[in-house]
Coordinates of C-alpha atoms and ligand atoms in Angstrom, one line a residue:
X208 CA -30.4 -12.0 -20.9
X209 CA -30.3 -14.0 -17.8
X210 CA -30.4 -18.4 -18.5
X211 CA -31.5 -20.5 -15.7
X212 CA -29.0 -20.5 -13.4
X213 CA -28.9 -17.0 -13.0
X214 CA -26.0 -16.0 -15.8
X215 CA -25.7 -13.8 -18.8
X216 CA -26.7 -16.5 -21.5
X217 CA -25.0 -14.7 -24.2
X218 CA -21.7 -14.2 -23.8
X219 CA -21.4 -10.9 -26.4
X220 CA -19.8 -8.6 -23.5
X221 CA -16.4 -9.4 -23.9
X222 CA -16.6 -8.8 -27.4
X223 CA -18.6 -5.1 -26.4
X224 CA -16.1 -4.3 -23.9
X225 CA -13.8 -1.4 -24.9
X226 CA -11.6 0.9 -22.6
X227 CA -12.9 4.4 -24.4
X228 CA -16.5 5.0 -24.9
X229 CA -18.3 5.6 -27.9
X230 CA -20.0 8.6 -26.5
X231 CA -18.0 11.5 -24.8
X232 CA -17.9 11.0 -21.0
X233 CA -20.9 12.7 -19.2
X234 CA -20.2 14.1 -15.5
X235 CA -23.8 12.4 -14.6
X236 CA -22.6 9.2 -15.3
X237 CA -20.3 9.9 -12.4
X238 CA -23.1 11.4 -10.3
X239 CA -25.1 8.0 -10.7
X240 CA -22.8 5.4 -10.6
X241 CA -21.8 6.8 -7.1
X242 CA -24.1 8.3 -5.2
X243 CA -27.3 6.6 -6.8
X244 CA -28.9 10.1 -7.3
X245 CA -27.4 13.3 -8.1
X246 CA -25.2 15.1 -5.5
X247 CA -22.7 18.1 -5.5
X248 CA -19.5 17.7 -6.8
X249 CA -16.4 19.2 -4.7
X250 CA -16.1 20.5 -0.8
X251 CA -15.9 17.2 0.3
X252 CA -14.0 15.7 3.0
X253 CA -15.1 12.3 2.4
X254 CA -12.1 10.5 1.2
X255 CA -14.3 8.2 -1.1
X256 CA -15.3 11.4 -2.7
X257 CA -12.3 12.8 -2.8
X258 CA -11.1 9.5 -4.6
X259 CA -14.0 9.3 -7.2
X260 CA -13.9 13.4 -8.1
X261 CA -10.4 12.5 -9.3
X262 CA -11.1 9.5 -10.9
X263 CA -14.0 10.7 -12.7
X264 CA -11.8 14.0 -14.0
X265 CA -9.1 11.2 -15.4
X266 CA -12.2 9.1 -16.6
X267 CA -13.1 12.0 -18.6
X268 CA -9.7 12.9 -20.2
X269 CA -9.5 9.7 -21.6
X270 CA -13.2 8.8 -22.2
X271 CA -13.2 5.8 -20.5
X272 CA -16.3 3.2 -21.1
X273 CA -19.2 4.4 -18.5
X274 CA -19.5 0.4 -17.7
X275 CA -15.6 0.4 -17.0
X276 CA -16.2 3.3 -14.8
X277 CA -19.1 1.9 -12.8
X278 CA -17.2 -1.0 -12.3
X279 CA -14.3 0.3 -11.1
X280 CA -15.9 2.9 -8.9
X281 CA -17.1 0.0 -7.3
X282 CA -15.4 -1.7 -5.1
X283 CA -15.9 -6.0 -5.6
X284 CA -16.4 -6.7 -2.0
X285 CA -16.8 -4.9 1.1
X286 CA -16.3 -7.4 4.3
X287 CA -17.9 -5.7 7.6
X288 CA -17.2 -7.8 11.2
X289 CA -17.2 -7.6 14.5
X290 CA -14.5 -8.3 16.8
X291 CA -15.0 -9.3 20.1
X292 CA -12.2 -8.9 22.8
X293 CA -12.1 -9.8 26.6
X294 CA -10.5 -6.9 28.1
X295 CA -7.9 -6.8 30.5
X296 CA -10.4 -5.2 33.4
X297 CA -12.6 -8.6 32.6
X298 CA -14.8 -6.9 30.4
X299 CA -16.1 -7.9 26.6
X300 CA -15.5 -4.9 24.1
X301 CA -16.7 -5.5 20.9
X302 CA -14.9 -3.5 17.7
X303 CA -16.1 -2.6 14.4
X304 CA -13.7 -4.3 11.6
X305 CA -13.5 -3.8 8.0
X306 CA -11.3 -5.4 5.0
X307 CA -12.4 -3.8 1.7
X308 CA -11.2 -5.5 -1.9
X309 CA -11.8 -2.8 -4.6
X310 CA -10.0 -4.9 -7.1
X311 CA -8.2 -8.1 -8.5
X312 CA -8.1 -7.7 -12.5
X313 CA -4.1 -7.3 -11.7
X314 CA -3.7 -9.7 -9.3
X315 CA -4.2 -10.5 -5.7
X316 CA -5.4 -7.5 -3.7
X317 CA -2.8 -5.5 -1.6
X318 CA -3.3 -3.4 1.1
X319 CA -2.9 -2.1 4.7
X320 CA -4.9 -2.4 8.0
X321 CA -5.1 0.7 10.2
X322 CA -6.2 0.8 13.6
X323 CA -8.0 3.8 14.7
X324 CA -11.0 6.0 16.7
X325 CA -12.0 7.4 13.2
X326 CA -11.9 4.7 10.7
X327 CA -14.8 4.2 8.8
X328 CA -16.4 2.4 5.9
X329 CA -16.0 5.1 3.5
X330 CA -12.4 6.0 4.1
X331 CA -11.6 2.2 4.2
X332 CA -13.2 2.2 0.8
X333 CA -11.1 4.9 -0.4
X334 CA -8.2 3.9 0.3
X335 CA -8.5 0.3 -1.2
X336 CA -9.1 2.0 -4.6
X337 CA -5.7 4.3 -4.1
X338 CA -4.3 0.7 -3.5
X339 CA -5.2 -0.6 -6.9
X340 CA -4.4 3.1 -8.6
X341 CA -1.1 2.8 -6.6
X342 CA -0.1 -0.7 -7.8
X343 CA -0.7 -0.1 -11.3
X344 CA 1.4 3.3 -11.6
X345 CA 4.0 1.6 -10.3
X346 CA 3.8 -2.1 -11.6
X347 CA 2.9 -3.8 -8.8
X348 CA 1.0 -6.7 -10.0
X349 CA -1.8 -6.4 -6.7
X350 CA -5.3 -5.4 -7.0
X351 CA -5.9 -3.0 -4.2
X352 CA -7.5 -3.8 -0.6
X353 CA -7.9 -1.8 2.8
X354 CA -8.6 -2.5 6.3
X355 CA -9.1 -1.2 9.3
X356 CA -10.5 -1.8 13.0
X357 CA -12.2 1.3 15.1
X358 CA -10.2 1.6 17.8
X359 CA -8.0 3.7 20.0
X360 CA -4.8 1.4 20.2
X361 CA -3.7 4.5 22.8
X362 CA -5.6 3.0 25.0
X363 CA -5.2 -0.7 24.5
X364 CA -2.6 -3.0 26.2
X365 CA -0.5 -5.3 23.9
X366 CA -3.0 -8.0 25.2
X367 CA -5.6 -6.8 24.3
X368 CA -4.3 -5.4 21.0
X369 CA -3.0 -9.1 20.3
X370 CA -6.5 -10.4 20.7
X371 CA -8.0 -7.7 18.2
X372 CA -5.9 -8.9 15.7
X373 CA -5.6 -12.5 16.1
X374 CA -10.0 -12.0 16.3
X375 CA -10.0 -9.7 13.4
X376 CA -7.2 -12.1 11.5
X377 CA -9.9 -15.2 12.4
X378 CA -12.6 -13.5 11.0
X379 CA -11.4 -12.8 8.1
X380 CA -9.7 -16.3 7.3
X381 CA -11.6 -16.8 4.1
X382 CA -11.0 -13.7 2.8
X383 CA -6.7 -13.3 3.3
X384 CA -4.3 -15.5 1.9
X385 CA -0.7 -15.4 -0.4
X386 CA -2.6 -15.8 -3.4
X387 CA -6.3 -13.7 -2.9
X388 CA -5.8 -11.0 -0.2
X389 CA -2.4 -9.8 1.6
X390 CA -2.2 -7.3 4.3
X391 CA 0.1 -5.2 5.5
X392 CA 1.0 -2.3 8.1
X393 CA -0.7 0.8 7.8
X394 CA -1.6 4.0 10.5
X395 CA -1.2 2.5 13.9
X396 CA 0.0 -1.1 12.9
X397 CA 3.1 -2.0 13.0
X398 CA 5.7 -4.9 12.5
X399 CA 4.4 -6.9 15.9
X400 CA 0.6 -6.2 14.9
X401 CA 1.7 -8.7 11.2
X402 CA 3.3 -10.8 13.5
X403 CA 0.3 -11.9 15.3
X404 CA -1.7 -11.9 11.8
X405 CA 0.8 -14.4 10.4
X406 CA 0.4 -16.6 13.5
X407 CA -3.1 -16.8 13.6
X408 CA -3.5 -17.0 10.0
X409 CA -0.7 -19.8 9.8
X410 CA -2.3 -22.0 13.0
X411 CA -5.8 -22.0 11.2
X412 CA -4.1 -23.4 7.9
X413 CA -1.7 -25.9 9.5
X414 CA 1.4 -24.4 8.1
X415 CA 3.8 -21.7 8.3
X416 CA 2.4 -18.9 5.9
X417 CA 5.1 -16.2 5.5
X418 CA 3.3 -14.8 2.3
X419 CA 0.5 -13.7 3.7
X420 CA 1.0 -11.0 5.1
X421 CA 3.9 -8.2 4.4
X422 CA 5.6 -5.7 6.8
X423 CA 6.5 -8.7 8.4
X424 CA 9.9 -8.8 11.4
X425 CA 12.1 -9.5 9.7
X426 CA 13.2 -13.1 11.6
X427 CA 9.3 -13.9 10.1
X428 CA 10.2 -13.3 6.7
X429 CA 10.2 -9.7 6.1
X430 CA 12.2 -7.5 4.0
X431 CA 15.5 -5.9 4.5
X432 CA 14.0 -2.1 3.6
X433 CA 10.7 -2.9 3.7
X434 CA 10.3 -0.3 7.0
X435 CA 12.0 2.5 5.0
X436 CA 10.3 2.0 2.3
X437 CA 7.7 4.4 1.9
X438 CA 9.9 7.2 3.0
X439 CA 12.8 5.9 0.5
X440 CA 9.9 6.6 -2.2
X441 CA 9.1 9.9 -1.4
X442 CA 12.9 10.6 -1.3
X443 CA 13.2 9.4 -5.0
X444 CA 10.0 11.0 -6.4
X445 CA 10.8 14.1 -4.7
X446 CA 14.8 14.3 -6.4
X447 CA 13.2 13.1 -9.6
X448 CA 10.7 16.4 -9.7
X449 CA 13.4 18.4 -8.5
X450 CA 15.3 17.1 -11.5
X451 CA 12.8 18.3 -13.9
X452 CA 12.4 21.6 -12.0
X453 CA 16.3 22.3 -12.0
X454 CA 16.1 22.6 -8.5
X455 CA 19.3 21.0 -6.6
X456 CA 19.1 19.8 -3.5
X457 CA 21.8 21.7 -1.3
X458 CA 20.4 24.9 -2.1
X459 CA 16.7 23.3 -1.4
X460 CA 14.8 23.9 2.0
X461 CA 12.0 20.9 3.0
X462 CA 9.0 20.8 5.8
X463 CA 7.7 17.5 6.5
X464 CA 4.1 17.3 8.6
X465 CA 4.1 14.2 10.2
X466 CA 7.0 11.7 12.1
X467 CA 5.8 8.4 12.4
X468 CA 7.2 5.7 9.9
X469 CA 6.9 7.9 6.4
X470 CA 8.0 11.7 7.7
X471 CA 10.5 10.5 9.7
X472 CA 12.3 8.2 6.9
X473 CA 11.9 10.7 4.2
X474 CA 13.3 13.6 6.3
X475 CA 16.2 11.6 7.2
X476 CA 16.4 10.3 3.3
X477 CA 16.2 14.1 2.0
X478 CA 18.8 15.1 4.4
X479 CA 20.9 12.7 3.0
X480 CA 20.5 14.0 -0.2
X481 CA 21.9 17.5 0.6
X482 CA 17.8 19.2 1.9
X483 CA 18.1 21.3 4.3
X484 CA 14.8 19.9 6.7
X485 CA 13.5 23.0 8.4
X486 CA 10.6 22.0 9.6
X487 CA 9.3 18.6 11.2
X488 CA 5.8 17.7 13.5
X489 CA 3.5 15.4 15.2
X490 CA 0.7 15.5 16.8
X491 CA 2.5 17.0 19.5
X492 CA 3.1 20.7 17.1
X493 CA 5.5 21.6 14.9
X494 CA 9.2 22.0 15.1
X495 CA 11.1 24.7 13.2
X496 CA 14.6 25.9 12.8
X497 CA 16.0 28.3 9.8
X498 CA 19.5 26.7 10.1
X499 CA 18.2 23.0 9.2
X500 CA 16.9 20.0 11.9
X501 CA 19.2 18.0 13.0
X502 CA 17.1 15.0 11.8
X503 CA 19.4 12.1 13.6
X504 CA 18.6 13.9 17.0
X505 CA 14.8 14.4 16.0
X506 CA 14.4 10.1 15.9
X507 CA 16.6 9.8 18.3
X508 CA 14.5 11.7 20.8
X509 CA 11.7 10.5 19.4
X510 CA 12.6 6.7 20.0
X511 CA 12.9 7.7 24.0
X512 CA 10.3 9.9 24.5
X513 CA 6.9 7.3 23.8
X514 CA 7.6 8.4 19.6
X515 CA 6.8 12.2 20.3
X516 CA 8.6 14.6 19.6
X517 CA 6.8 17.0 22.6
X518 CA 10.0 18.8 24.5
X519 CA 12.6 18.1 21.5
X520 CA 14.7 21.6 21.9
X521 CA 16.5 21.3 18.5
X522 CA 13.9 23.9 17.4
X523 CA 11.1 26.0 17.8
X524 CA 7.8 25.4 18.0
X525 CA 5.1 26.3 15.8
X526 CA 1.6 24.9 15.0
X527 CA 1.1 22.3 12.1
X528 CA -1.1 24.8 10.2
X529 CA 2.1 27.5 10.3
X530 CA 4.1 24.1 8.8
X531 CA 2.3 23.7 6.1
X532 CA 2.6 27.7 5.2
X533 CA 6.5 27.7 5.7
X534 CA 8.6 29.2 2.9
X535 CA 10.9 26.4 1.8
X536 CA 10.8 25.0 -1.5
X537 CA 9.4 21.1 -0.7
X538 CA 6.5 20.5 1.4
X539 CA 5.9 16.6 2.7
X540 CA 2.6 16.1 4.2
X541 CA 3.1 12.6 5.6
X542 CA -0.1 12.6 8.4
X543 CA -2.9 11.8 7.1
X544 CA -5.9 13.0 5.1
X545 CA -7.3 16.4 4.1
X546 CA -4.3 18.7 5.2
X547 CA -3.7 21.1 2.4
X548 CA -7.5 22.1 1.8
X549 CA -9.1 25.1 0.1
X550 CA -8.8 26.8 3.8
X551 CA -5.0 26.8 3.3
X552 CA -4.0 26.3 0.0
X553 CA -3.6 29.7 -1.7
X554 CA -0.6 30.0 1.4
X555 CA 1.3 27.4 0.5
X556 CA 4.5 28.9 -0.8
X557 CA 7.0 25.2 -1.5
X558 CA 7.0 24.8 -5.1
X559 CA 7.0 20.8 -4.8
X560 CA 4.4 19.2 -2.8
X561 CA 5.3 15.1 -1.9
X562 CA 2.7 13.4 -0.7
X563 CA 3.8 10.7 1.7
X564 CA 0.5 10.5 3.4
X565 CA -2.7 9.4 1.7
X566 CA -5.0 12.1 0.8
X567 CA -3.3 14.7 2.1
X568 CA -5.0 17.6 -0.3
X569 CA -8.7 17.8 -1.0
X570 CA -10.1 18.5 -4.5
X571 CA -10.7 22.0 -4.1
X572 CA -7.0 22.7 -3.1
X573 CA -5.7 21.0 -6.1
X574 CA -7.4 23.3 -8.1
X575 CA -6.2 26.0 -6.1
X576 CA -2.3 24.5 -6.1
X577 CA -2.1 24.0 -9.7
X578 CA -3.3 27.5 -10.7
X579 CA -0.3 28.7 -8.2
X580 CA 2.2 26.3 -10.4
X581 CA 2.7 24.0 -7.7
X582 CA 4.2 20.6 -8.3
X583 CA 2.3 18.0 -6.6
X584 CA 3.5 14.4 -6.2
X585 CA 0.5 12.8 -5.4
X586 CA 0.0 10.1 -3.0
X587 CA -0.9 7.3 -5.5
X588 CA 3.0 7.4 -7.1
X589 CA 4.9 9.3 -4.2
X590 CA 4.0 6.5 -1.5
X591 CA 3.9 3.8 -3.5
X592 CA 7.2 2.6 -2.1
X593 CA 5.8 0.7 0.4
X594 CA 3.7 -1.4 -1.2
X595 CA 6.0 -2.0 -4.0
X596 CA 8.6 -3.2 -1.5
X597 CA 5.9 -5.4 0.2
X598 CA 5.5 -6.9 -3.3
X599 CA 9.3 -7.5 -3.2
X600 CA 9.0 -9.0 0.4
X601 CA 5.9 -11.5 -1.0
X602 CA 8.1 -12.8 -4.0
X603 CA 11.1 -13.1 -1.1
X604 CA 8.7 -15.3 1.0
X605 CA 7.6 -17.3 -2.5
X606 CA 10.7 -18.1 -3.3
X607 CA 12.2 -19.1 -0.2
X608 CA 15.4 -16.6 -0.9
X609 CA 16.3 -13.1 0.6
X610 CA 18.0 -9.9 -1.1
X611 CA 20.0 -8.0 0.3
X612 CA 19.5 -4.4 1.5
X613 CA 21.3 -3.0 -1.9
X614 CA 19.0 -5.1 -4.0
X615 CA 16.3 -3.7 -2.7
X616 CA 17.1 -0.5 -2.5
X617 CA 18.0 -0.1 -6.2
X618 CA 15.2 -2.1 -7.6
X619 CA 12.5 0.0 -5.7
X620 CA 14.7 3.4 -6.6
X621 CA 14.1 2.1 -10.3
X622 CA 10.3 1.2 -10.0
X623 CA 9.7 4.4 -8.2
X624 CA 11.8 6.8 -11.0
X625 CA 9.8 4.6 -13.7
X626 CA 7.2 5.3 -12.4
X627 CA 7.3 9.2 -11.9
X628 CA 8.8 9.1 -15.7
X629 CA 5.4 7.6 -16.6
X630 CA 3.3 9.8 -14.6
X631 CA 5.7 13.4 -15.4
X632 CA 4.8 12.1 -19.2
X633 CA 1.3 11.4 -19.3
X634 CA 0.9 15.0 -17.4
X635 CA 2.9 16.7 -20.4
X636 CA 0.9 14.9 -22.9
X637 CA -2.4 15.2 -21.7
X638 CA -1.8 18.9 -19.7
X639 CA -3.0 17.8 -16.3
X640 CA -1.4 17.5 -13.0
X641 CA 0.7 14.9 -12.0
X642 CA -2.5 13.5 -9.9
X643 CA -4.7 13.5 -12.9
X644 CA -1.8 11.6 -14.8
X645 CA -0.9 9.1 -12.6
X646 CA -4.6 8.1 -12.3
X647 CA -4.9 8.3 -15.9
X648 CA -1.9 5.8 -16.3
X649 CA -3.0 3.5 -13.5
X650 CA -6.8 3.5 -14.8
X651 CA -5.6 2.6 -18.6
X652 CA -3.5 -0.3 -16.7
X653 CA -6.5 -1.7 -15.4
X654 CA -8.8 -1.2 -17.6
X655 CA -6.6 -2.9 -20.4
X656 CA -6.3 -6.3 -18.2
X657 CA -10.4 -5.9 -17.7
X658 CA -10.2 -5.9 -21.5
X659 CA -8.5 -8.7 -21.9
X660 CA -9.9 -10.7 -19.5
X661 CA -13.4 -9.9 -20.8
X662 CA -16.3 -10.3 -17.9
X663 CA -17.3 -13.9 -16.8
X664 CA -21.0 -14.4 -18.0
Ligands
LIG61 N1 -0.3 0.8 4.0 C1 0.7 1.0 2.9 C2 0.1 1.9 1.9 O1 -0.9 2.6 2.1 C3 1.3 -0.2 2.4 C4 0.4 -1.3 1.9 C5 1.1 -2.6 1.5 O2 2.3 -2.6 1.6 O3 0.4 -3.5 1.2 O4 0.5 2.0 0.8

């Protein structure tokens, strides 16, 4: 099979290649493709797993080719560097940093950088495959990339956090660029944090590279709504399954876990809307009151107070676990990973779940919410605004022209209600949750352009 210079001499595996699989799909196909011998499926908190138990149960629906699903359970390349950084004190600190591409069959991969204590290679991993499954539900025309730096940015002054990323940024020079690899803002990184990246990226290439990198200030290039984004999403996904559920939104209550960038945006968003936002936390606790947050007064205390909400007296307190338990009819978990678990789950009384947050609810749980007739929005569709207004901010930067705010706004409200149309579809039509569908639809997407674009022998 293999000619001299080390490639496939024949050339008949694009002509092979098909999306469903002669043979029904076999769970052990799953087993070795990713763990290389067999392991337990389920009670997992390993994002990656979480990622693949999905992906394998959509697989299976739709009886994808086992070589499709081996290669895209990989992902195509996994870049691991260190960062060295001369402290403030006088010291040299050197950081783990990682920039995973899980794929590119769509286009050029896509995909935040988070800086924290926690991050590892297997959540990094994870999380650039929800890129790609993100993109194409939405159509986004990115593969899907992640990237992160171990780190406690609490701790860190902005010098020092400028010279993680201009190191980091450095490091990975062949690897970014407007037409490969683009990153963005993700946990912990923020507008200033691209800033820096589009500098050091820019000096290395001689030129000013606005493209590169989205989530940008705006005076660099970024988009008008790019920061609400994310938020705006969960806001339109969420009306658009209260649509289908006849549920309206004056008489509807919401919690949201989590008031950084997403939980913040969406609460304000869903107030908007007529919600009545009972509930909102941190890290600091929760925050309840029966009569409705007054969500304006929530950021507003927030923005003075170091972006905690610790002392805000528009509400009670409770704890983040009695948030996620509240009786109101939409729950928002926009944190982080592995909140609503198989601990919790069977408590969960809001008949809409909206994931702003990546991962927010394990395997098990899912199992556990759908048997209760719960209504979950998963991650890969409900905060997919932000990317697919960073893809509006890259085609800004390409053609050298700005929209306005309205534009924006009403093309992502479009791609985002397309979008859940797709997903709310597939679900009826195959009779799986929304999570199951929208992996179904975004698998099909890529596997179709794998198709077509055969394998390079
Ligand atoms: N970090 C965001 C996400 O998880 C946005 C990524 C991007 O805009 O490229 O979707």
């Amino acid at each position: 099979m293999q000619n001299g210079n080390g490639r496939h001499g024949n050339g008949t595996f694009t002509a092979q290649l098909s999306i469903k699989s002669p043979m029904p799909f076999q769970r052990d196909v799953y087993r070795r493709a990713v763990y290389q011998e067999p392991a337990p499926l389920g009670h997992s908190d390993n994002p990656f797993q979480e990622m693949m138990e999905r992906f394998a149960e959509a697989a299976e629906i739709i009886a994808l080719d086992e070589g499709v699903f081996t290669y895209l359970s990989r992902p195509a390349r996994v870049h691991i560097t260190s960062v060295p950084v001369a402290m403030d004190d006088g010291s040299l600190k050197v950081f783990e940093g990682y920039r995973v591409i899980h794929n590119e069959v769509l286009g050029p991969s896509k995909g935040g950088v988070r800086f924290a204590p926690d991050v590892n290679l297997d959540e990094v991993k994870a999380l650039a495959a929800w890129m790609t499954w993100k993109c194409a539900v939405v159509g986004v025309p990115f593969g899907g990339a992640k990237g992160g730096i171990r780190c406690n940015p609490a701790e860190m002054s902005p010098g020092e956090l400028e010279r993680l990323t201009r190191r980091y940024t450095a490091n990975l020079m062949d690897v970014f660029g407007p037409d490969k690899d683009i990153p963005a803002p993700d946990m912990n990184t923020n507008e200033q944090i691209m800033a820096w990246l589009l500098d050091t990226y820019s000096m290395h290439v001689r030129r000013t590279e606005t493209a590169v990198v989205t989530g940008k200030p705006l005076a660099l290039g970024g988009s008008l709504g790019r920061k609400e984004a994310t938020g705006r999403g969960v806001m339109t996904t969420t009306l658009a399954a209260m649509e289908r559920l006849g549920m309206r939104p004056a008489d509807s209550t919401v919690a949201v876990q989590g008031f950084g960038n997403v939980g913040s945006i969406a609460a304000m968003l869903l107030h908007e809307q007529g919600c009545k936002i009972v509930a909102v936390s941190d890290v600091s606790g929760g925050y309840y009151n029966a009569n409705g947050i007054d969500i304006n007064a929530a950021m507003d205390y927030a923005a003075e107070h170091g972006r905690s909400l610790a002392g805000f007296d528009g509400a009670e307190e409770i704890t983040n676990e009695e948030l996620l338990e509240l009786e109101v009819d939409i729950l928002a978990p926009c944190a982080k990973e592995n909140q609503i678990t198989e601990h919790n789950a069977a408590n969960i009384k809001a008949k809409i779940i909206a994931e702003g947050a990546n991962g927010p609810t394990t395997t098990e749980a899912d199992k556990i919410l759908k048997d209760n007739g719960v209504l979950v929005i998963p991650d890969i569709l409900a905060n997919a605004g932000g990317v697919t207004v960073s893809y509006f901010e890259w085609v800004q930067n390409r053609h050298g022209y700005f929209w306005s705010m309205e534009r924006v706004n009403r093309r992502l409200d479009r791609m985002m209600r397309e979008g859940f149309d797709k997903v709310y579809d597939a679900g009826e039509k195959h009779d799986t949750p929304l999570r199951i569908a929208a992996y179904i639809i975004a698998i099909e997407k890529v596997a179709q352009a794998l198709k077509l674009r055969g394998i390079y022998a």
